[in-house]
XYZ file of C-alpha atoms in Angstrom:
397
model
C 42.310 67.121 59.690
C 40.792 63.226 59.897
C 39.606 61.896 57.258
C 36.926 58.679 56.728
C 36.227 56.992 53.457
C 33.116 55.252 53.359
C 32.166 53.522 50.327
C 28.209 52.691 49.834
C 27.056 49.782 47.504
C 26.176 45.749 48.039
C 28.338 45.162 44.462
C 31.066 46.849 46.447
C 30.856 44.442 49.381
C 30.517 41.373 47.296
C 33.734 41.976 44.697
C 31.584 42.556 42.058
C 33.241 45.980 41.491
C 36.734 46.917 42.049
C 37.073 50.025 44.550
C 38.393 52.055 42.655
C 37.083 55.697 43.960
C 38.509 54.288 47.521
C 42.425 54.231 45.740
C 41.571 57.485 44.238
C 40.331 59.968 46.998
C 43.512 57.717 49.233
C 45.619 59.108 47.701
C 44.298 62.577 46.504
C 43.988 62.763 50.810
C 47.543 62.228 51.315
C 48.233 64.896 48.440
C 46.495 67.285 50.580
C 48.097 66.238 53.897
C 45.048 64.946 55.473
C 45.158 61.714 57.600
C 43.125 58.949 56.688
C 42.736 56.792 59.345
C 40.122 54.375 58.004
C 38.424 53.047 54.969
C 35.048 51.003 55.005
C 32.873 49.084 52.266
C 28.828 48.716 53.645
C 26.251 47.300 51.578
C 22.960 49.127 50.159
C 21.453 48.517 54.150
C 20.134 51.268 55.900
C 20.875 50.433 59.561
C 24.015 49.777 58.467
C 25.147 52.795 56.575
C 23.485 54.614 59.155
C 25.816 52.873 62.140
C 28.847 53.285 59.373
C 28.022 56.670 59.561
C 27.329 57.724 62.932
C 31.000 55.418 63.590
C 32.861 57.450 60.882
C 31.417 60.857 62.403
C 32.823 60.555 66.206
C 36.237 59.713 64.434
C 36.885 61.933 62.005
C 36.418 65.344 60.965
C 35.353 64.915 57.376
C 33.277 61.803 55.920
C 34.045 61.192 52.539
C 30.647 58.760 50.716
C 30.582 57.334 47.785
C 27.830 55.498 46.010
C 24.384 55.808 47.195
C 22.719 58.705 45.309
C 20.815 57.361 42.612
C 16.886 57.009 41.613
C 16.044 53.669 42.764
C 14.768 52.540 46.343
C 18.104 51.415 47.722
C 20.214 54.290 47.226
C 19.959 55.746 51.097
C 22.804 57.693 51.238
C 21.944 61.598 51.344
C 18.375 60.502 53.077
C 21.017 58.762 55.791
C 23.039 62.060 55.717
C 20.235 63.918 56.130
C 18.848 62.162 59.244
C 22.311 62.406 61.051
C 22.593 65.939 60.640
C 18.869 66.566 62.291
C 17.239 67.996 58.644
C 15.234 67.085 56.021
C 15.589 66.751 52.025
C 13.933 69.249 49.519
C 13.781 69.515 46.153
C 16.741 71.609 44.300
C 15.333 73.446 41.508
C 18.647 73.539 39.795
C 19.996 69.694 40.294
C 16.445 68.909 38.719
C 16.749 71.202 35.580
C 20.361 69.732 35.038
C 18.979 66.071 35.559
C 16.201 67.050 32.745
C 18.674 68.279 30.515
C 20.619 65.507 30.877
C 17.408 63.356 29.077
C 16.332 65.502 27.188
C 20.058 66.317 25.258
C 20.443 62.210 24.985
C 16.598 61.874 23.640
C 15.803 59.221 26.423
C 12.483 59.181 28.213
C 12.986 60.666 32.609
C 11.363 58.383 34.418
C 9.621 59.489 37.375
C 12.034 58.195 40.282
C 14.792 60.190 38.353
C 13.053 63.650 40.821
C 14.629 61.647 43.933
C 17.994 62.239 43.006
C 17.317 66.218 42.792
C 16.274 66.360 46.667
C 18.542 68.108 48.645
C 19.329 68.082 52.504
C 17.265 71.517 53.432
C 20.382 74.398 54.794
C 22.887 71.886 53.384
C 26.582 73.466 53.176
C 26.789 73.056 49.174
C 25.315 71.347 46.487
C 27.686 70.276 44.084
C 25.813 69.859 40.606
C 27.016 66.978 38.499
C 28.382 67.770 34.668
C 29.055 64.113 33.694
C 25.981 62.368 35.011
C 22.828 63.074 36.913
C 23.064 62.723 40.509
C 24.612 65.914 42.801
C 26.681 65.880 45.426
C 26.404 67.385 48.843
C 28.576 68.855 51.545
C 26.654 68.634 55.156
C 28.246 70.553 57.761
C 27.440 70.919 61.619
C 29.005 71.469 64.953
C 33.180 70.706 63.301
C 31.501 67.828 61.043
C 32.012 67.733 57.919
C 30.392 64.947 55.759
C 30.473 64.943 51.556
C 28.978 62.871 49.734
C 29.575 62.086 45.858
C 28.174 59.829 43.060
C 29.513 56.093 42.456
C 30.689 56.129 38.890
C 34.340 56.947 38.640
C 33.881 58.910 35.726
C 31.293 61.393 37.844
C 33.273 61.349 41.146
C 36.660 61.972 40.029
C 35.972 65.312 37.804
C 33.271 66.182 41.051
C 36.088 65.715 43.380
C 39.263 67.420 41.517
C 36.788 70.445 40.394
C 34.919 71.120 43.572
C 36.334 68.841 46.790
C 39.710 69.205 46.503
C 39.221 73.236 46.482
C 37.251 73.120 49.580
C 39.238 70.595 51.494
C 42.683 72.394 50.121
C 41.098 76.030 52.417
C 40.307 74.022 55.143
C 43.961 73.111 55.434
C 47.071 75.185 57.216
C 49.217 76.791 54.445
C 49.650 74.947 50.892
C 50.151 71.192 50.351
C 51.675 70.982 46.596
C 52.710 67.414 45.060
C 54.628 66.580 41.849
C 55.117 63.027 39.944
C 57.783 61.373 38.533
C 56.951 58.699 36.535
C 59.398 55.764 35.355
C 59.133 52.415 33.409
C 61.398 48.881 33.863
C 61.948 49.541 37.380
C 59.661 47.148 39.608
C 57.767 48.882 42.788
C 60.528 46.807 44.982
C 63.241 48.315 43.330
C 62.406 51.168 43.516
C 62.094 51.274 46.622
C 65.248 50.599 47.439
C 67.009 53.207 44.718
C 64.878 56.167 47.176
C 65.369 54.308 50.402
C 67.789 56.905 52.348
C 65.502 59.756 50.941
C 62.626 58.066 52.448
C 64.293 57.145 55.919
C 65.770 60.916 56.195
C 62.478 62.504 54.924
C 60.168 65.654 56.724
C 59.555 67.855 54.295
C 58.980 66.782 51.590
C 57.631 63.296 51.611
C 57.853 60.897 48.655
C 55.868 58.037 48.284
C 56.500 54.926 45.894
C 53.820 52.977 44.038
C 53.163 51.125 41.310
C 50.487 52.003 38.813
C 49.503 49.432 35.497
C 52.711 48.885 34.779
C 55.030 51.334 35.803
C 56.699 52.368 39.309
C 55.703 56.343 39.870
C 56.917 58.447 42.892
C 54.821 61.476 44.425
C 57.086 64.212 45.948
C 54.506 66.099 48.256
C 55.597 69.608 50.078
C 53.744 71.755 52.537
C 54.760 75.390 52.490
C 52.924 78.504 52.910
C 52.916 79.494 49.219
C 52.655 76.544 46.454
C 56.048 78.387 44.609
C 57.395 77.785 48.182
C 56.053 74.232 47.958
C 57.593 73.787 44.404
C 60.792 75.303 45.756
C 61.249 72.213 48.138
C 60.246 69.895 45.667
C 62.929 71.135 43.214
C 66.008 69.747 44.319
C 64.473 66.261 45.606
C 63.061 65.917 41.974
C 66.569 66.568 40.215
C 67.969 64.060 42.446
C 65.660 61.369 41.700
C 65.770 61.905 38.064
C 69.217 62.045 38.668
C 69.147 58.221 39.961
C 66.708 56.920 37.851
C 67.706 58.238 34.447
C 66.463 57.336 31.270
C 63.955 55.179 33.246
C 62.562 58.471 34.465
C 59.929 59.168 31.171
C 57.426 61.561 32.375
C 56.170 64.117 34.930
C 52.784 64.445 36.180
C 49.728 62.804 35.094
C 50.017 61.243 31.877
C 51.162 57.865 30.484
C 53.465 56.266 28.436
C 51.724 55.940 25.155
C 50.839 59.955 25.474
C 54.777 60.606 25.791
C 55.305 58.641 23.215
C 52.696 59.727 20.626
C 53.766 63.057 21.276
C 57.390 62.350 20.760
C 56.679 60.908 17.603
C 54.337 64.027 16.452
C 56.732 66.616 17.464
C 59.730 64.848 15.624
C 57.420 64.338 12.651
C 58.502 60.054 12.682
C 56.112 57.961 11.114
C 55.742 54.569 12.523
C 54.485 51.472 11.737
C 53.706 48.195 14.632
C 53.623 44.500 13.759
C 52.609 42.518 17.015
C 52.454 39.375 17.800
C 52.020 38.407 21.613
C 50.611 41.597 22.247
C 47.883 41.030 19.542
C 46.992 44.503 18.699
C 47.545 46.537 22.067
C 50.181 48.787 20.984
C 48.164 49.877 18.105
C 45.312 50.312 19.957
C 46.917 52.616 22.815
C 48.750 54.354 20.288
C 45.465 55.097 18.736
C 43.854 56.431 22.003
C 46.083 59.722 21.530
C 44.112 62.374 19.215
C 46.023 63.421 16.204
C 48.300 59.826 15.987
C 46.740 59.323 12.140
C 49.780 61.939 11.344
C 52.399 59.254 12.164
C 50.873 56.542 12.695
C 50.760 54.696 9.784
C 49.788 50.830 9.949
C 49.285 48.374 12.884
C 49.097 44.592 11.918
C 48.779 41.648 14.419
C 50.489 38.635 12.575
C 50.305 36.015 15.252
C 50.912 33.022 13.312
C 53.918 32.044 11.541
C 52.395 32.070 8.051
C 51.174 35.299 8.991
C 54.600 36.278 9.877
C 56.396 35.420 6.377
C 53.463 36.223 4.348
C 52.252 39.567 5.325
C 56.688 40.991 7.011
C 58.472 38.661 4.676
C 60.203 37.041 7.820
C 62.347 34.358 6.265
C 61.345 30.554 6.814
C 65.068 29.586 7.380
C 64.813 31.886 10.117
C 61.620 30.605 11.991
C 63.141 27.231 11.660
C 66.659 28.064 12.926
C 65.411 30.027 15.809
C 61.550 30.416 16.267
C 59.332 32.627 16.343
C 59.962 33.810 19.975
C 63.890 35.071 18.864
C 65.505 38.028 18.468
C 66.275 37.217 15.179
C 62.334 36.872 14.037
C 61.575 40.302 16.242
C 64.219 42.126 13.729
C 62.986 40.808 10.608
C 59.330 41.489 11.859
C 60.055 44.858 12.721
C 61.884 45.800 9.087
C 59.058 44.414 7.339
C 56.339 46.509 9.344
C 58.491 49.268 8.214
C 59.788 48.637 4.604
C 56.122 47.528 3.281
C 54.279 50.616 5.267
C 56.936 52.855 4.351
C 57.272 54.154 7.655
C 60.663 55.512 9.336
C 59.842 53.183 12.685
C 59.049 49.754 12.566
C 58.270 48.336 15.937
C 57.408 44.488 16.647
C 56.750 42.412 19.760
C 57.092 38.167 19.900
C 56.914 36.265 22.665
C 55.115 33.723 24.989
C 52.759 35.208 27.167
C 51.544 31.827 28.500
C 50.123 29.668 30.078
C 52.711 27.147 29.145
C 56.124 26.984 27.751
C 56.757 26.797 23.362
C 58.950 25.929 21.565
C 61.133 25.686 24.124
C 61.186 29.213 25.551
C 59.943 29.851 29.038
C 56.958 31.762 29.753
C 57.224 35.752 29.749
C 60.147 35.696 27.438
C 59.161 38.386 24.825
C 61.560 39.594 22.025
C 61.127 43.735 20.801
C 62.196 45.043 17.840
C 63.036 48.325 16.631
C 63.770 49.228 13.071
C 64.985 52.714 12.820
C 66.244 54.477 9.240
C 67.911 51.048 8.379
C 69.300 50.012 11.821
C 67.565 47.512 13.447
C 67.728 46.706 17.183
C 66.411 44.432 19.395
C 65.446 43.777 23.378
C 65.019 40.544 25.567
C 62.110 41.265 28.173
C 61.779 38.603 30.848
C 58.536 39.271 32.220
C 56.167 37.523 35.281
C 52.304 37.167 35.575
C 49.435 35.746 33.956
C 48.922 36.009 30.456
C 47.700 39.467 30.089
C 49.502 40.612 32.670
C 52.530 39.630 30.502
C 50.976 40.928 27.573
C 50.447 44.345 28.935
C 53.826 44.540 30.259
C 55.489 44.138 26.503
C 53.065 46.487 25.435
């Protein structure tokens, strides 16, 4: 099966909105073991979304659109659909209830253009209704064609597309296509790379394929079998030997991230912890605090970014600020036992550095000290890090 992506919106075309339902359904595609040969951007334009279309149609057996279904005047995309596929929209009874609901549970007034988003292509293949918004989606089909079209917000397509595309795609495909994650941290895309590169070169069945996602380097092992335990079967001993390589580096499986590992580490053990940050100005905290149920460890987050700040609130020692600075090792340890000893927690973790633009006190750019105080043993890490500020920033974090 070929597959198009065709992404509708002007804000699209211009920049002003990252793409990021075209990464997504890329690489949901490839975990299904569909080709995608081609991925275009138009603008809200209806002769060209309808040439787009008709383009994307002779080339592929299944059109993937995003974008395009909402109330107002330029949202063309299922009346474009519609035309292509020689029938006309109607009113779904259902989609219109749901969009009512929708107002009526958030107390907001439905205006009247709201109605355009419930009309349907008449004999369509599927509707499929929207839980986390208001516009449907559709499935046309007609003579091998398949064309599906879903709503622009992220946080409507995504849940649309894992809940009700993927199944249908997933039948339309020869036998099972089943895909596991390993996810690592402090290894670079580049590297690894190279640690998987004689897997890669020698590969059929399965495949693995490096990336690099906010931070971290995650590989996708994907297996086509007839059965997924088949599938899984495959997978199995390529997994063990690339957690084998990788290590401790090697944190996670699946799809989760790095402060939900953690968090849960740190709930299961029963360890309380406590964060002083510096360069990082409050970001550990913060996705520490994204994990439901942290308040049962997580006892106090402080960002003491100057030096006064640093003595006053930790009790880092003057001498030592003087002797070695605030980006040190030395500062990171004493700012990390005084998170801990004056919060009473069993963890005290602290982060100093310079994230930029320009070096201080000496110390290069991206140099950023962690600390670790742990049931009176304290330990500290060097990071030498690369990017703009925040990209530094988030890094340490």
């Amino acid at each position: 099966m070929k597959a198009e992506l065709l992404t509708v919106g002007t804000e699209l075309l211009l920049g002003d909105i990252l793409n990021t339902n075209a990464q997504y359904l890329a690489q949901e595609l490839a975990a299904l073991g569909i080709t995608l040969h081609r991925q275009t951007v138009v603008g809200d334009h209806p002769q060209r979304l309808e040439d787009a279309m008709k383009m994307a149609l002779q080339d592929a057996d299944v059109v993937i659109c995003t974008g395009g279904l909402g109330p107002t005047e330029d949202d063309l995309t299922k009346e474009t659909a519609a035309r292509l596929f020689g029938t006309k929209l109607e009113e779904d009874k259902e989609a219109l209830r749901r969009i009512q609901e929708y107002f009526r549970k958030r107390q907001r007034s439905m205006t009247e253009n709201n109605k355009k988003q419930a009309l349907i292509p008449a004999d369509c293949g599927k509707v499929l209704y929207n839980d986390h918004g208001t516009a449907p989606g559709i499935v046309l089909e007609k003579n091998g064609k398949m064309m599906i079209l879903l709503p622009g917000p992220p946080e409507e397509m995504v849940p649309m597309f894992q809940e009700q595309v993927r199944p249908i795609l997933a039948e339309k495909q020869d036998g099972v296509i089943y895909s596991e994650i390993l996810r690592t941290i402090g290894v670079g895309e580049s590297r690894m790379e190279s640690m998987v590169q004689d897997l890669i070169d020698s590969q059929t069945n399965p495949t693995i394929a490096p990336y690099a996602k906010d931070g971290e380097a995650i590989l996708r092992v994907t297996a086509r079998a007839e059965t997924k335990e088949a599938a899984k079967n495959l997978i199995a001993p390529i997994m063990a030997e690339l957690e084998h390589r990788f290590g401790e580096s090697a944190y996670a499986h699946g799809e989760t991230d790095l402060q939900t590992v953690v968090s849960e580490m740190l709930i299961s053990q029963k360890k309380t912890i406590a964060v002083a940050e510096s360069c990082t100005g409050g970001m550990i905290s913060s996705w520490l605090v994204e994990y439901p149920g942290i308040s049962e460890v997580f006892l106090e987050g402080c960002v003491t970014y100057s030096c006064e700040a640093k003595m006053r609130r930790l009790g880092v020692k003057k001498e030592t600020l003087a002797q070695y600075g605030a980006v040190s090792a030395q500062c990171a340890a004493e700012m990390a036992e005084g998170i801990a000893k004056t919060s009473g927690a069993e963890i005290g973790l602290a982060t100093t550095g310079n994230a930029g633009p320009s070096p201080s006190e000496g110390k290069e750019v991206g140099l950023v000290y962690v600390g670790l105080y742990h049931r009176g043993k304290t330990m500290t890490q060097a990071l030498h890090l690369a990017g703009d500020r925040n990209k530094i920033r988030r890094d340490a974090a």
